[in-house]
Short mmCIF file of C-alpha atoms and ligand atoms in Angstrom, two decimals:
data_model
loop_
_atom_site.label_atom_id
_atom_site.label_comp_id
_atom_site.label_asym_id
_atom_site.label_seq_id
_atom_site.Cartn_x
_atom_site.Cartn_y
_atom_site.Cartn_z
CA MET A 1 0.00 0.00 0.00
CA ALA A 2 1.29 3.43 -0.90
CA ILE A 3 0.96 6.97 0.41
CA LEU A 4 0.20 9.58 -2.24
CA VAL A 5 1.96 12.84 -1.36
CA THR A 6 0.72 15.87 -3.32
CA GLY A 7 3.23 18.72 -3.31
CA GLY A 8 6.04 16.31 -2.39
CA ALA A 9 8.55 18.34 -4.42
CA GLY A 10 7.95 21.38 -2.22
CA TYR A 11 9.60 22.45 0.99
CA ILE A 12 7.62 20.68 3.72
CA GLY A 13 6.49 17.90 1.37
CA SER A 14 10.04 16.86 0.46
CA HIS A 15 11.09 16.68 4.11
CA THR A 16 8.01 14.62 4.95
CA VAL A 17 8.70 12.24 2.06
CA SER A 18 12.22 11.79 3.46
CA GLU A 19 10.76 10.95 6.88
CA LEU A 20 8.20 8.50 5.44
CA LEU A 21 10.82 6.71 3.33
CA ASP A 22 13.09 6.44 6.38
CA HIS A 23 10.23 4.66 8.12
CA GLY A 24 9.69 2.13 5.35
CA GLU A 25 6.64 3.68 3.68
CA GLU A 26 6.03 3.39 -0.06
CA VAL A 27 5.57 6.92 -1.37
CA ILE A 28 4.21 8.35 -4.62
CA VAL A 29 4.74 12.06 -5.23
CA LEU A 30 2.37 14.13 -7.39
CA ASP A 31 3.59 17.68 -8.06
CA ASN A 32 3.20 20.12 -10.94
CA LEU A 33 6.60 21.68 -10.13
CA GLU A 34 5.13 25.17 -10.28
CA LYS A 35 6.90 25.87 -7.01
CA GLY A 36 8.65 22.60 -6.23
CA HIS A 37 11.88 21.01 -7.44
CA ARG A 38 12.41 17.67 -9.14
CA GLU A 39 15.74 17.34 -7.27
CA ALA A 40 13.88 17.51 -3.96
CA VAL A 41 11.80 14.42 -4.75
CA LEU A 42 13.28 11.47 -2.92
CA ALA A 43 10.47 9.03 -3.69
CA GLN A 44 10.99 6.49 -6.46
CA THR A 45 7.67 7.26 -8.07
CA PHE A 46 7.26 10.84 -9.22
CA ILE A 47 4.26 11.95 -11.24
CA HIS A 48 4.57 15.37 -12.84
CA GLY A 49 1.03 16.67 -12.92
CA ASP A 50 -1.68 18.80 -11.37
CA VAL A 51 -4.01 17.91 -8.53
CA ARG A 52 -6.86 19.50 -10.49
CA ASP A 53 -6.39 16.99 -13.35
CA ARG A 54 -9.31 14.60 -12.77
CA GLU A 55 -8.19 12.08 -15.40
CA LEU A 56 -4.71 11.92 -13.97
CA LEU A 57 -6.13 11.28 -10.50
CA ASP A 58 -8.28 8.47 -11.93
CA GLN A 59 -5.17 6.93 -13.48
CA ILE A 60 -3.16 7.21 -10.27
CA PHE A 61 -5.86 5.71 -8.07
CA ARG A 62 -6.44 2.89 -10.58
CA ARG A 63 -2.78 2.07 -11.00
CA TYR A 64 -1.50 2.30 -7.41
CA ASP A 65 -2.88 0.82 -4.26
CA VAL A 66 -3.17 4.14 -2.40
CA GLU A 67 -3.87 3.79 1.29
CA ALA A 68 -3.86 7.47 2.20
CA VAL A 69 -3.13 10.91 0.78
CA VAL A 70 -0.93 13.57 2.35
CA HIS A 71 -2.03 16.81 0.74
CA PHE A 72 0.58 19.59 0.70
CA ALA A 73 -0.04 20.97 -2.80
CA ALA A 74 -1.41 24.51 -2.49
CA TYR A 75 -0.58 28.18 -2.73
CA SER A 76 0.58 29.33 0.65
CA LEU A 77 1.60 32.98 0.80
CA VAL A 78 -0.36 35.36 2.98
CA GLY A 79 0.55 38.53 1.05
CA ASP A 80 -0.03 36.93 -2.34
CA SER A 81 -3.46 35.70 -1.31
CA MET A 82 -4.57 39.25 -0.61
CA LYS A 83 -3.62 40.31 -4.15
CA ASP A 84 -5.13 37.36 -5.98
CA PRO A 85 -7.65 35.53 -3.75
CA LEU A 86 -9.33 33.75 -6.64
CA ALA A 87 -6.09 31.96 -7.53
CA TYR A 88 -6.04 30.71 -3.92
CA TYR A 89 -9.65 29.53 -4.09
CA ASP A 90 -8.80 27.68 -7.30
CA ASN A 91 -5.53 26.00 -6.31
CA ASN A 92 -6.56 25.37 -2.71
CA VAL A 93 -10.34 24.95 -2.39
CA ALA A 94 -11.24 23.76 -5.91
CA ALA A 95 -8.18 21.47 -6.07
CA ALA A 96 -9.06 19.90 -2.71
CA GLN A 97 -12.65 19.40 -3.85
CA ILE A 98 -11.43 17.53 -6.94
CA LEU A 99 -8.94 15.48 -4.92
CA LEU A 100 -11.55 14.53 -2.29
CA THR A 101 -14.07 13.63 -5.00
CA LYS A 102 -11.59 11.30 -6.68
CA MET A 103 -10.48 9.81 -3.35
CA ILE A 104 -14.07 8.99 -2.42
CA GLU A 105 -14.82 7.61 -5.92
CA HIS A 106 -11.83 5.27 -5.64
CA GLY A 107 -12.48 4.28 -2.02
CA VAL A 108 -9.44 6.12 -0.53
CA LYS A 109 -10.68 7.42 2.79
CA ARG A 110 -7.66 8.76 4.69
CA ILE A 111 -6.09 12.16 4.29
CA VAL A 112 -3.53 14.21 6.19
CA PHE A 113 -3.92 17.86 5.30
CA SER A 114 -1.57 20.87 5.49
CA SER A 115 -3.50 23.52 7.32
CA THR A 116 -2.19 26.64 8.94
CA ALA A 117 -2.09 29.03 11.86
CA ALA A 118 -3.62 31.50 9.41
CA THR A 119 -7.01 29.81 10.00
CA TYR A 120 -7.22 31.58 13.37
CA GLY A 121 -6.74 35.18 12.29
CA GLU A 122 -5.97 37.64 15.08
CA PRO A 123 -5.92 35.38 18.13
CA ARG A 124 -8.00 36.16 21.21
CA GLN A 125 -5.64 34.29 23.51
CA ILE A 126 -2.04 33.10 23.41
CA PRO A 127 -1.07 30.30 23.06
CA ILE A 128 -3.71 29.41 20.48
CA GLN A 129 -5.68 26.21 21.02
CA GLU A 130 -7.53 24.19 18.42
CA THR A 131 -10.88 25.06 20.00
CA ASP A 132 -10.26 28.82 19.60
CA ALA A 133 -12.26 30.94 17.15
CA THR A 134 -11.26 30.76 13.48
CA GLU A 135 -11.61 34.14 11.82
CA PRO A 136 -8.90 34.41 9.16
CA THR A 137 -7.49 37.85 8.39
CA ASN A 138 -6.27 36.76 4.96
CA ALA A 139 -7.66 34.89 1.97
CA TYR A 140 -5.06 32.14 2.28
CA GLY A 141 -6.22 31.18 5.79
CA GLU A 142 -9.81 31.36 4.62
CA THR A 143 -9.16 28.80 1.85
CA LYS A 144 -7.50 26.38 4.28
CA LEU A 145 -10.40 26.72 6.71
CA ALA A 146 -12.85 26.05 3.87
CA ILE A 147 -11.00 22.81 3.09
CA GLU A 148 -11.11 21.72 6.74
CA LYS A 149 -14.86 22.27 6.69
CA MET A 150 -15.18 20.37 3.40
CA MET A 151 -13.39 17.41 4.97
CA LYS A 152 -15.66 17.54 8.02
CA TRP A 153 -18.77 17.19 5.84
CA CYS A 154 -17.07 14.46 3.77
CA GLU A 155 -16.49 12.54 6.99
CA GLN A 156 -20.19 12.63 7.80
CA ALA A 157 -21.36 11.82 4.29
CA TYR A 158 -18.74 9.40 2.96
CA GLY A 159 -16.78 8.18 5.97
CA LEU A 160 -13.62 10.15 5.09
CA ARG A 161 -11.08 10.23 7.92
CA PHE A 162 -8.87 13.29 8.08
CA ILE A 163 -6.15 14.81 10.19
CA SER A 164 -5.64 18.50 9.62
CA LEU A 165 -2.30 19.81 10.81
CA ARG A 166 -2.26 23.54 11.45
CA TYR A 167 1.40 24.41 11.15
CA PHE A 168 2.74 27.62 12.49
CA ASN A 169 5.90 28.94 10.76
CA ALA A 170 7.86 26.14 9.11
CA ALA A 171 11.61 26.73 9.01
CA GLY A 172 14.96 24.93 9.07
CA ALA A 173 16.32 22.21 6.82
CA HIS A 174 17.09 18.50 6.88
CA PRO A 175 20.07 17.96 9.21
CA ASP A 176 21.72 15.81 6.50
CA GLY A 177 21.91 18.94 4.35
CA HIS A 178 20.55 17.36 1.16
CA ILE A 179 17.15 19.10 1.10
CA GLY A 180 16.05 22.50 2.35
CA GLU A 181 13.92 25.54 1.63
CA ASP A 182 14.03 26.98 -1.90
CA HIS A 183 11.12 29.22 -2.85
CA ASP A 184 11.32 31.52 -5.86
CA PRO A 185 10.72 34.30 -5.15
CA GLU A 186 11.53 33.76 -1.48
CA THR A 187 9.14 35.55 0.86
CA HIS A 188 9.71 33.76 4.18
CA LEU A 189 11.55 35.55 6.94
CA ILE A 190 14.34 33.13 7.88
CA PRO A 191 15.57 32.34 4.34
CA ILE A 192 15.48 36.04 3.46
CA VAL A 193 17.51 36.90 6.55
CA LEU A 194 20.04 34.23 5.54
CA GLN A 195 20.16 35.54 1.97
CA VAL A 196 21.17 38.90 3.44
CA ALA A 197 23.87 37.10 5.44
CA LEU A 198 25.08 35.46 2.22
CA GLY A 199 25.31 38.86 0.54
CA GLN A 200 22.52 38.03 -1.93
CA ARG A 201 20.33 40.85 -0.62
CA GLU A 202 21.37 44.18 0.83
CA ALA A 203 19.01 44.34 3.77
CA LEU A 204 15.92 42.82 5.35
CA SER A 205 12.74 44.87 5.10
CA ILE A 206 10.91 44.56 8.40
CA PHE A 207 7.20 44.71 7.64
CA GLY A 208 6.15 47.08 10.42
CA ASP A 209 7.72 48.00 13.75
CA ASP A 210 4.61 49.47 15.35
CA TYR A 211 2.66 46.29 16.11
CA PRO A 212 1.38 45.92 19.69
CA THR A 213 4.36 43.74 20.71
CA GLU A 214 7.33 44.51 22.94
CA ASP A 215 9.69 45.57 20.14
CA GLY A 216 6.91 46.49 17.69
CA THR A 217 7.60 43.66 15.21
CA CYS A 218 5.39 40.62 14.54
CA ILE A 219 5.81 37.54 16.69
CA ARG A 220 5.69 34.07 15.14
CA ASP A 221 6.12 30.51 16.36
CA TYR A 222 8.87 28.86 14.28
CA VAL A 223 8.69 25.07 14.02
CA HIS A 224 11.36 22.88 12.47
CA VAL A 225 10.41 21.24 9.18
CA MET A 226 11.65 17.82 10.39
CA ASP A 227 9.37 18.08 13.40
CA LEU A 228 6.50 18.78 11.01
CA ALA A 229 7.58 15.74 8.99
CA GLN A 230 7.47 13.57 12.11
CA ALA A 231 3.93 14.80 12.85
CA HIS A 232 2.72 13.70 9.40
CA ARG A 233 4.08 10.21 9.94
CA LEU A 234 2.38 10.05 13.33
CA ALA A 235 -0.88 11.37 11.85
CA LEU A 236 -0.88 8.57 9.27
CA GLU A 237 -0.28 6.04 12.03
CA LYS A 238 -3.08 7.54 14.09
CA LEU A 239 -5.52 7.29 11.16
CA ARG A 240 -4.50 3.68 10.59
CA GLU A 241 -4.79 2.69 14.22
CA THR A 242 -7.83 4.63 15.39
CA GLY A 243 -9.60 5.92 12.27
CA LYS A 244 -10.20 9.09 14.25
CA SER A 245 -10.26 12.48 12.54
CA GLY A 246 -8.85 15.57 14.22
CA ILE A 247 -7.30 19.00 13.97
CA TYR A 248 -3.91 19.67 15.54
CA ASN A 249 -1.69 22.71 15.98
CA LEU A 250 2.00 22.23 15.32
CA GLY A 251 4.31 24.83 16.79
CA SER A 252 7.03 25.15 19.37
CA GLY A 253 4.92 27.12 21.84
CA THR A 254 7.48 29.93 21.88
CA GLY A 255 7.22 33.13 19.90
CA PHE A 256 10.02 35.23 18.43
CA SER A 257 9.72 38.72 17.01
CA VAL A 258 11.17 39.59 13.62
CA LYS A 259 13.90 41.58 15.41
CA GLN A 260 14.71 38.64 17.69
CA VAL A 261 15.07 36.32 14.68
CA VAL A 262 17.46 38.81 13.06
CA GLU A 263 19.46 39.05 16.29
CA ARG A 264 19.88 35.26 16.56
CA ALA A 265 20.82 35.05 12.86
CA ARG A 266 23.47 37.75 13.34
CA GLU A 267 24.99 35.69 16.13
CA ILE A 268 24.89 32.39 14.21
CA THR A 269 26.08 33.70 10.85
CA GLY A 270 28.53 36.31 12.11
CA HIS A 271 27.07 38.77 9.59
CA PRO A 272 25.67 42.22 10.56
CA ILE A 273 22.36 41.66 8.60
CA PRO A 274 21.22 45.24 8.00
CA THR A 275 17.49 45.97 8.28
CA ARG A 276 15.11 48.75 7.25
CA VAL A 277 11.53 49.32 8.29
CA ALA A 278 8.89 48.89 5.60
CA PRO A 279 5.07 49.16 5.66
CA HIS A 280 2.88 46.43 7.13
CA ARG A 281 2.18 43.48 4.87
CA PRO A 282 -1.62 43.19 4.47
CA GLY A 283 -3.13 40.22 6.29
CA ASP A 284 -0.34 39.80 8.88
CA PRO A 285 -1.59 39.20 12.44
CA ALA A 286 0.64 40.67 15.19
CA VAL A 287 1.22 37.50 17.22
CA LEU A 288 0.83 33.78 16.43
CA ILE A 289 1.95 31.23 19.01
CA ALA A 290 0.65 27.67 19.21
CA SER A 291 -0.33 25.39 21.98
CA SER A 292 0.66 21.97 20.61
CA GLN A 293 -0.35 20.04 23.67
CA LYS A 294 -3.05 18.15 21.80
CA ALA A 295 -0.56 16.89 19.19
CA ARG A 296 1.81 15.79 21.93
CA GLU A 297 -0.92 13.97 23.83
CA GLU A 298 -2.92 12.42 21.00
CA LEU A 299 -0.34 11.93 18.24
CA GLY A 300 2.62 11.33 20.56
CA TRP A 301 4.44 14.19 18.79
CA ARG A 302 7.92 14.76 20.23
CA PRO A 303 9.68 17.65 18.49
CA GLN A 304 13.43 17.08 18.23
CA PHE A 305 14.62 20.45 16.91
CA GLU A 306 12.63 22.83 19.03
CA ASP A 307 14.83 25.82 19.65
CA LEU A 308 15.25 28.74 17.28
CA ASP A 309 19.04 28.38 17.15
CA THR A 310 18.75 24.82 15.80
CA ILE A 311 16.25 26.01 13.22
CA ILE A 312 18.50 28.84 12.05
CA THR A 313 21.64 26.67 12.19
CA THR A 314 20.18 23.92 9.97
CA ALA A 315 18.73 26.51 7.58
CA TRP A 316 22.10 28.30 7.46
CA ALA A 317 23.92 25.04 6.65
CA TRP A 318 21.52 24.46 3.73
CA HIS A 319 21.74 28.02 2.38
CA ARG A 320 25.52 28.10 2.63
CA SER A 321 25.91 24.81 0.78
CA HIS A 322 23.14 25.65 -1.74
CA PRO A 323 23.38 29.44 -2.26
CA ASN A 324 21.21 29.14 -5.35
CA GLY A 325 18.94 26.48 -3.93
CA TYR A 326 18.47 23.41 -6.11
CA ARG A 327 19.87 25.34 -9.07
CA LYS A 328 23.36 25.23 -7.57
CA GLU A 329 25.09 23.05 -10.13
CA GLU A 330 23.33 24.64 -13.09
CA MET A 331 24.39 28.15 -12.05
CA ARG A 332 27.97 27.11 -11.49
CA GLY A 333 28.19 25.15 -14.69
N1 NAD B 1 5.77 27.07 4.82
C1 NAD B 1 5.03 27.31 5.91
O1 NAD B 1 5.46 27.97 6.85
C2 NAD B 1 3.64 26.73 6.00
C3 NAD B 1 2.92 26.97 7.18
C4 NAD B 1 1.62 26.47 7.28
C5 NAD B 1 1.08 25.71 6.27
N2 NAD B 1 1.80 25.48 5.14
C6 NAD B 1 1.19 24.64 4.09
O2 NAD B 1 2.06 23.54 3.85
C7 NAD B 1 1.99 23.16 2.48
C8 NAD B 1 3.40 23.13 1.89
O3 NAD B 1 4.00 24.39 2.06
P1 NAD B 1 5.48 24.64 1.50
O4 NAD B 1 6.04 25.79 2.24
O5 NAD B 1 6.21 23.37 1.46
O6 NAD B 1 5.12 25.14 0.03
P2 NAD B 1 5.83 24.79 -1.36
O7 NAD B 1 5.33 25.79 -2.34
O8 NAD B 1 7.29 24.63 -1.19
O9 NAD B 1 5.22 23.36 -1.72
C9 NAD B 1 3.98 23.19 -2.36
C10 NAD B 1 4.19 22.20 -3.50
O10 NAD B 1 2.95 21.92 -4.12
C11 NAD B 1 3.10 21.97 -5.54
N3 NAD B 1 1.78 22.35 -6.07
C12 NAD B 1 1.09 23.49 -5.84
N4 NAD B 1 -0.08 23.44 -6.48
C13 NAD B 1 -0.15 22.24 -7.12
C14 NAD B 1 -1.13 21.62 -7.93
N5 NAD B 1 -2.28 22.22 -8.23
N6 NAD B 1 -0.86 20.37 -8.39
C15 NAD B 1 0.31 19.75 -8.10
N7 NAD B 1 1.27 20.30 -7.34
C16 NAD B 1 1.04 21.54 -6.86
C17 NAD B 1 4.19 23.00 -5.78
O11 NAD B 1 4.84 22.81 -7.02
C18 NAD B 1 5.12 22.73 -4.59
O12 NAD B 1 6.09 21.75 -4.90
C19 NAD B 1 1.05 24.14 1.80
O13 NAD B 1 -0.21 23.55 1.71
C20 NAD B 1 1.02 25.32 2.76
O14 NAD B 1 -0.20 26.00 2.69
C21 NAD B 1 3.06 25.97 4.98
O1 UPG B 2 10.93 40.10 4.29
C1 UPG B 2 10.22 39.85 5.27
C2 UPG B 2 9.50 38.64 5.39
C3 UPG B 2 8.70 38.45 6.51
N1 UPG B 2 8.63 39.40 7.48
C4 UPG B 2 7.79 39.16 8.66
O2 UPG B 2 8.20 37.96 9.25
C5 UPG B 2 7.08 37.25 9.80
C6 UPG B 2 7.04 35.86 9.19
O3 UPG B 2 6.72 35.98 7.81
P1 UPG B 2 6.78 34.77 6.78
O4 UPG B 2 8.05 34.04 6.98
O5 UPG B 2 6.48 35.33 5.43
O6 UPG B 2 5.63 33.81 7.29
P2 UPG B 2 4.07 34.09 7.54
O7 UPG B 2 3.54 35.19 6.72
O8 UPG B 2 3.88 34.21 9.02
O9 UPG B 2 3.40 32.78 6.96
C7 UPG B 2 3.95 31.47 7.12
O10 UPG B 2 3.42 30.89 8.27
C8 UPG B 2 2.01 30.71 8.22
C9 UPG B 2 1.58 30.09 9.53
O11 UPG B 2 1.82 30.97 10.61
C10 UPG B 2 1.70 29.79 7.05
O12 UPG B 2 0.36 29.53 6.97
C11 UPG B 2 2.19 30.38 5.74
O13 UPG B 2 1.94 29.45 4.69
C12 UPG B 2 3.66 30.66 5.85
O14 UPG B 2 4.08 31.34 4.68
C13 UPG B 2 5.85 38.08 9.47
O15 UPG B 2 5.53 38.86 10.58
C14 UPG B 2 6.31 38.98 8.33
O16 UPG B 2 5.64 40.23 8.32
C15 UPG B 2 9.33 40.58 7.38
O17 UPG B 2 9.26 41.46 8.25
N2 UPG B 2 10.12 40.77 6.27
#
């Protein structure tokens, strides 16, 4: 029996595929490579195609004995989603609707889904718990929440079993150094900070220093990508063993401001990392910090790379050895 991983050529998907392979799972990756990288795909079976391609999904589900789907494929940028929400409804909500339809048609009833802290919006309490109100402040979070609700109704109607993992801010790289984060254009804080340290950018633009936080910059909960990968493996096991659906936060439980991240990166890289203050980015909540107690208790999640220094150190090792991401050899050659 195989696990179908959509978006397995992307950042979190590729690290999760690595984790699943290390634990003896058979993995099939489906990715359209719009954002992902062929070089990041560690699975033996790679299908280059789109989740919205109904015929392709029919072929995949007919040909392979798929036990469960891990669904990463999506658009995932807060700022982008405010400029073009319809693209997010198409690639996130419509794509999930097609995927779920085909899963149900072919009798595949287990899914682990990449959800997000952005489903909560501006939190009413910190740390955020799964039972807290979900009022997204950006279109991206809204699309992920819509998919969670779609899965809930599919459970009632068709017996789908789902685990939705609401990640906070994914960061870091595989400790082996062979895969890491490579988005183009890069918009995420930690890789941008490290690109400044590498001399690829002049300075970091801090999106607002007048938020209601101690130093005025946004606070986020950074969680190591390998810890996210572990949680997906455990979620699959949980679905197999209990058949119980659920929603789980995944974060470290500790928040760091943009300025604090820059400070730690200065220390670790030995580079001054200049910054300048820029306007707020639309859709950004001031503070997002997770309570991940439920994941620890019910999934048995045990993060191994919890502190920010480990996150930045593994990311720095990847960026230094792959200054142009997966295009390293090509650029040199
Ligand atoms: N990076 C984060 O901090 C973060 C936090 C919370 C949730 N998430 C979610 O985790 C998932 C993965 O995020 P990531 O940072 O690895 O992003 P990513 O862009 O690196 O990976 C997404 C992958 O999906 C592929 N893809 C997108 N649309 C597709 C489609 N229609 N058909 C086939 N393939 C398609 C892309 O080519 C890419 O390889 C996303 O669903 C995202 O919303 C990410
Ligand atoms: O050049 C930059 C980039 C980011 N930031 C700030 O840094 C923080 C983190 O930003 P970023 O790394 O872009 O992540 P988020 O916008 O918080 O979103 C990430 O984390 C969310 C969960 O919290 C996920 O849902 C998203 O998919 C993922 O992109 C935010 O306060 C940004 O305003 C800057 O100040 N300057």
